[in-house]
């Protein structure tokens, strides 16, 4: 007989934490799709009932958006839960790329495919089409990724 409590479940939920745009040289937090706005995505992964083996999470960057370099961050809560963080606006500039905000309990990752932090962008140079975060073997618990992208004009 099938027992769902003994079956590995991996649940993935992606949501938008918030967005910020630079209007008249003032940072504005908004929920509107404004060209140039920076969107912060929150991807939560829940592992239930068993250990997930070699878990990698990938996400495609929409064609009308541009990934913000080095904005990947991750958090792990082994045998625990992750609370959706409160949105923190990135540092915006009219002339430079946004600086991703720091979030408590989230570790920053690099975009360098060759290092050991498990994060990668595809391709690794030029316009990024997708991101990948390697979590490895995950016991029951919750895990999360944050990333930023800019809405193109």
mmCIF file of C-alpha atoms in Angstrom:
data_model
loop_
_atom_site.group_PDB
_atom_site.id
_atom_site.type_symbol
_atom_site.label_atom_id
_atom_site.label_comp_id
_atom_site.label_asym_id
_atom_site.label_seq_id
_atom_site.Cartn_x
_atom_site.Cartn_y
_atom_site.Cartn_z
ATOM 1 C CA UNK A 1 0.000 0.000 0.000
ATOM 2 C CA UNK A 2 1.248 3.488 -0.872
ATOM 3 C CA UNK A 3 2.294 5.550 2.154
ATOM 4 C CA UNK A 4 2.854 9.249 1.214
ATOM 5 C CA UNK A 5 4.638 9.887 4.514
ATOM 6 C CA UNK A 6 7.448 7.611 3.300
ATOM 7 C CA UNK A 7 7.849 9.162 -0.165
ATOM 8 C CA UNK A 8 10.431 11.856 -0.886
ATOM 9 C CA UNK A 9 8.791 15.171 -1.707
ATOM 10 C CA UNK A 10 10.615 18.224 -3.052
ATOM 11 C CA UNK A 11 8.409 21.296 -3.259
ATOM 12 C CA UNK A 12 9.531 24.490 -5.000
ATOM 13 C CA UNK A 13 7.791 27.837 -4.646
ATOM 14 C CA UNK A 14 8.947 30.967 -6.478
ATOM 15 C CA UNK A 15 7.646 34.414 -5.572
ATOM 16 C CA UNK A 16 8.587 38.058 -5.900
ATOM 17 C CA UNK A 17 9.722 39.662 -2.643
ATOM 18 C CA UNK A 18 9.523 43.164 -4.051
ATOM 19 C CA UNK A 19 10.828 45.587 -6.631
ATOM 20 C CA UNK A 20 12.595 48.933 -6.632
ATOM 21 C CA UNK A 21 13.022 51.562 -9.303
ATOM 22 C CA UNK A 22 15.069 54.743 -9.478
ATOM 23 C CA UNK A 23 12.662 57.559 -10.326
ATOM 24 C CA UNK A 24 13.938 61.156 -10.370
ATOM 25 C CA UNK A 25 17.137 59.923 -8.632
ATOM 26 C CA UNK A 26 15.067 58.618 -5.695
ATOM 27 C CA UNK A 27 14.689 54.914 -4.874
ATOM 28 C CA UNK A 28 11.040 53.951 -5.036
ATOM 29 C CA UNK A 29 9.694 50.640 -3.800
ATOM 30 C CA UNK A 30 6.857 49.562 -6.021
ATOM 31 C CA UNK A 31 4.875 46.554 -7.141
ATOM 32 C CA UNK A 32 4.521 47.814 -10.702
ATOM 33 C CA UNK A 33 6.384 46.586 -13.774
ATOM 34 C CA UNK A 34 8.490 49.685 -14.427
ATOM 35 C CA UNK A 35 11.307 49.409 -16.992
ATOM 36 C CA UNK A 36 14.573 49.598 -15.067
ATOM 37 C CA UNK A 37 13.047 48.272 -11.837
ATOM 38 C CA UNK A 38 14.992 45.611 -9.953
ATOM 39 C CA UNK A 39 12.915 42.575 -8.960
ATOM 40 C CA UNK A 40 14.022 40.322 -6.083
ATOM 41 C CA UNK A 41 12.892 36.707 -6.475
ATOM 42 C CA UNK A 42 12.571 34.269 -3.562
ATOM 43 C CA UNK A 43 12.732 30.554 -4.389
ATOM 44 C CA UNK A 44 11.889 28.233 -1.484
ATOM 45 C CA UNK A 45 12.664 24.516 -1.654
ATOM 46 C CA UNK A 46 11.104 22.137 0.870
ATOM 47 C CA UNK A 47 12.416 18.588 1.258
ATOM 48 C CA UNK A 48 10.075 16.159 3.067
ATOM 49 C CA UNK A 49 10.119 12.502 4.149
ATOM 50 C CA UNK A 50 13.639 11.591 2.996
ATOM 51 C CA UNK A 51 16.980 12.922 1.755
ATOM 52 C CA UNK A 52 17.127 14.447 -1.724
ATOM 53 C CA UNK A 53 20.271 13.352 -3.551
ATOM 54 C CA UNK A 54 22.376 15.784 -5.624
ATOM 55 C CA UNK A 55 19.648 18.452 -5.720
ATOM 56 C CA UNK A 56 20.277 21.314 -8.152
ATOM 57 C CA UNK A 57 17.822 24.170 -8.610
ATOM 58 C CA UNK A 58 17.808 26.020 -11.938
ATOM 59 C CA UNK A 59 15.756 29.034 -12.959
ATOM 60 C CA UNK A 60 15.382 30.717 -16.329
ATOM 61 C CA UNK A 61 15.752 34.489 -16.506
ATOM 62 C CA UNK A 62 12.799 35.844 -18.565
ATOM 63 C CA UNK A 63 13.847 37.264 -21.934
ATOM 64 C CA UNK A 64 12.514 40.709 -20.984
ATOM 65 C CA UNK A 65 14.752 40.825 -17.896
ATOM 66 C CA UNK A 66 18.484 41.028 -17.165
ATOM 67 C CA UNK A 67 20.059 39.108 -14.291
ATOM 68 C CA UNK A 68 21.899 41.314 -11.753
ATOM 69 C CA UNK A 69 25.470 40.027 -11.481
ATOM 70 C CA UNK A 70 26.411 38.350 -8.190
ATOM 71 C CA UNK A 71 22.890 38.636 -6.770
ATOM 72 C CA UNK A 72 22.537 34.923 -5.952
ATOM 73 C CA UNK A 73 22.200 34.145 -2.242
ATOM 74 C CA UNK A 74 21.157 30.945 -0.471
ATOM 75 C CA UNK A 75 19.992 29.772 2.927
ATOM 76 C CA UNK A 76 19.637 26.316 4.471
ATOM 77 C CA UNK A 77 17.435 25.287 7.405
ATOM 78 C CA UNK A 78 18.095 21.612 8.076
ATOM 79 C CA UNK A 79 15.098 20.052 9.867
ATOM 80 C CA UNK A 80 13.592 23.519 10.188
ATOM 81 C CA UNK A 81 11.700 26.182 8.263
ATOM 82 C CA UNK A 82 12.638 29.399 6.482
ATOM 83 C CA UNK A 83 10.513 32.472 6.978
ATOM 84 C CA UNK A 84 9.994 34.559 3.861
ATOM 85 C CA UNK A 85 12.336 37.517 4.374
ATOM 86 C CA UNK A 86 11.139 41.098 4.417
ATOM 87 C CA UNK A 87 12.064 42.823 1.159
ATOM 88 C CA UNK A 88 15.198 44.986 1.254
ATOM 89 C CA UNK A 89 15.724 47.345 -1.679
ATOM 90 C CA UNK A 90 19.061 46.988 -3.481
ATOM 91 C CA UNK A 91 21.313 50.008 -3.810
ATOM 92 C CA UNK A 92 20.359 51.666 -7.089
ATOM 93 C CA UNK A 93 22.392 54.024 -9.257
ATOM 94 C CA UNK A 94 21.570 55.861 -12.465
ATOM 95 C CA UNK A 95 24.990 54.936 -13.878
ATOM 96 C CA UNK A 96 26.041 51.626 -12.298
ATOM 97 C CA UNK A 97 24.587 48.149 -11.931
ATOM 98 C CA UNK A 98 22.463 47.691 -8.763
ATOM 99 C CA UNK A 99 24.178 46.366 -5.646
ATOM 100 C CA UNK A 100 22.185 43.423 -4.232
ATOM 101 C CA UNK A 101 20.900 43.855 -0.669
ATOM 102 C CA UNK A 102 22.226 41.702 2.152
ATOM 103 C CA UNK A 103 19.694 39.442 3.837
ATOM 104 C CA UNK A 104 20.097 37.929 7.314
ATOM 105 C CA UNK A 105 20.911 34.179 7.166
ATOM 106 C CA UNK A 106 21.454 34.241 3.383
ATOM 107 C CA UNK A 107 24.969 33.538 2.135
ATOM 108 C CA UNK A 108 26.108 35.431 -0.968
ATOM 109 C CA UNK A 109 27.183 33.275 -3.906
ATOM 110 C CA UNK A 110 29.400 34.115 -6.853
ATOM 111 C CA UNK A 111 28.549 33.745 -10.517
ATOM 112 C CA UNK A 112 31.854 31.967 -11.178
ATOM 113 C CA UNK A 113 31.093 28.454 -12.397
ATOM 114 C CA UNK A 114 34.579 27.270 -11.440
ATOM 115 C CA UNK A 115 34.481 27.977 -7.687
ATOM 116 C CA UNK A 116 33.193 25.723 -4.912
ATOM 117 C CA UNK A 117 30.062 27.612 -3.775
ATOM 118 C CA UNK A 118 27.780 25.653 -6.146
ATOM 119 C CA UNK A 119 26.355 28.680 -7.945
ATOM 120 C CA UNK A 120 26.534 29.154 -11.687
ATOM 121 C CA UNK A 121 25.149 31.386 -14.395
ATOM 122 C CA UNK A 122 24.510 30.130 -17.917
ATOM 123 C CA UNK A 123 26.287 31.318 -19.928
ATOM 124 C CA UNK A 124 28.988 32.514 -17.535
ATOM 125 C CA UNK A 125 29.726 35.611 -19.645
ATOM 126 C CA UNK A 126 27.448 38.004 -21.486
ATOM 127 C CA UNK A 127 23.663 38.028 -21.035
ATOM 128 C CA UNK A 128 22.701 35.379 -18.492
ATOM 129 C CA UNK A 129 19.876 33.055 -19.612
ATOM 130 C CA UNK A 130 19.576 31.056 -16.379
ATOM 131 C CA UNK A 131 21.019 30.409 -12.939
ATOM 132 C CA UNK A 132 21.804 27.144 -11.161
ATOM 133 C CA UNK A 133 22.458 26.501 -7.477
ATOM 134 C CA UNK A 134 23.813 23.126 -6.387
ATOM 135 C CA UNK A 135 22.626 22.097 -2.936
ATOM 136 C CA UNK A 136 23.968 18.547 -3.015
ATOM 137 C CA UNK A 137 22.329 15.966 -0.752
ATOM 138 C CA UNK A 138 19.600 17.626 1.305
ATOM 139 C CA UNK A 139 18.027 16.208 4.418
ATOM 140 C CA UNK A 140 14.497 17.186 5.360
ATOM 141 C CA UNK A 141 14.118 20.912 5.835
ATOM 142 C CA UNK A 142 13.776 24.122 3.863
ATOM 143 C CA UNK A 143 16.261 25.810 1.594
ATOM 144 C CA UNK A 144 16.043 29.097 -0.283
ATOM 145 C CA UNK A 145 17.558 31.171 -3.072
ATOM 146 C CA UNK A 146 17.337 34.921 -3.664
ATOM 147 C CA UNK A 147 18.234 36.566 -6.967
ATOM 148 C CA UNK A 148 17.702 39.933 -8.612
ATOM 149 C CA UNK A 149 16.778 40.837 -12.192
ATOM 150 C CA UNK A 150 16.126 44.131 -13.959
ATOM 151 C CA UNK A 151 13.047 44.728 -16.097
ATOM 152 C CA UNK A 152 14.315 45.757 -19.525
ATOM 153 C CA UNK A 153 12.978 48.833 -21.301
#
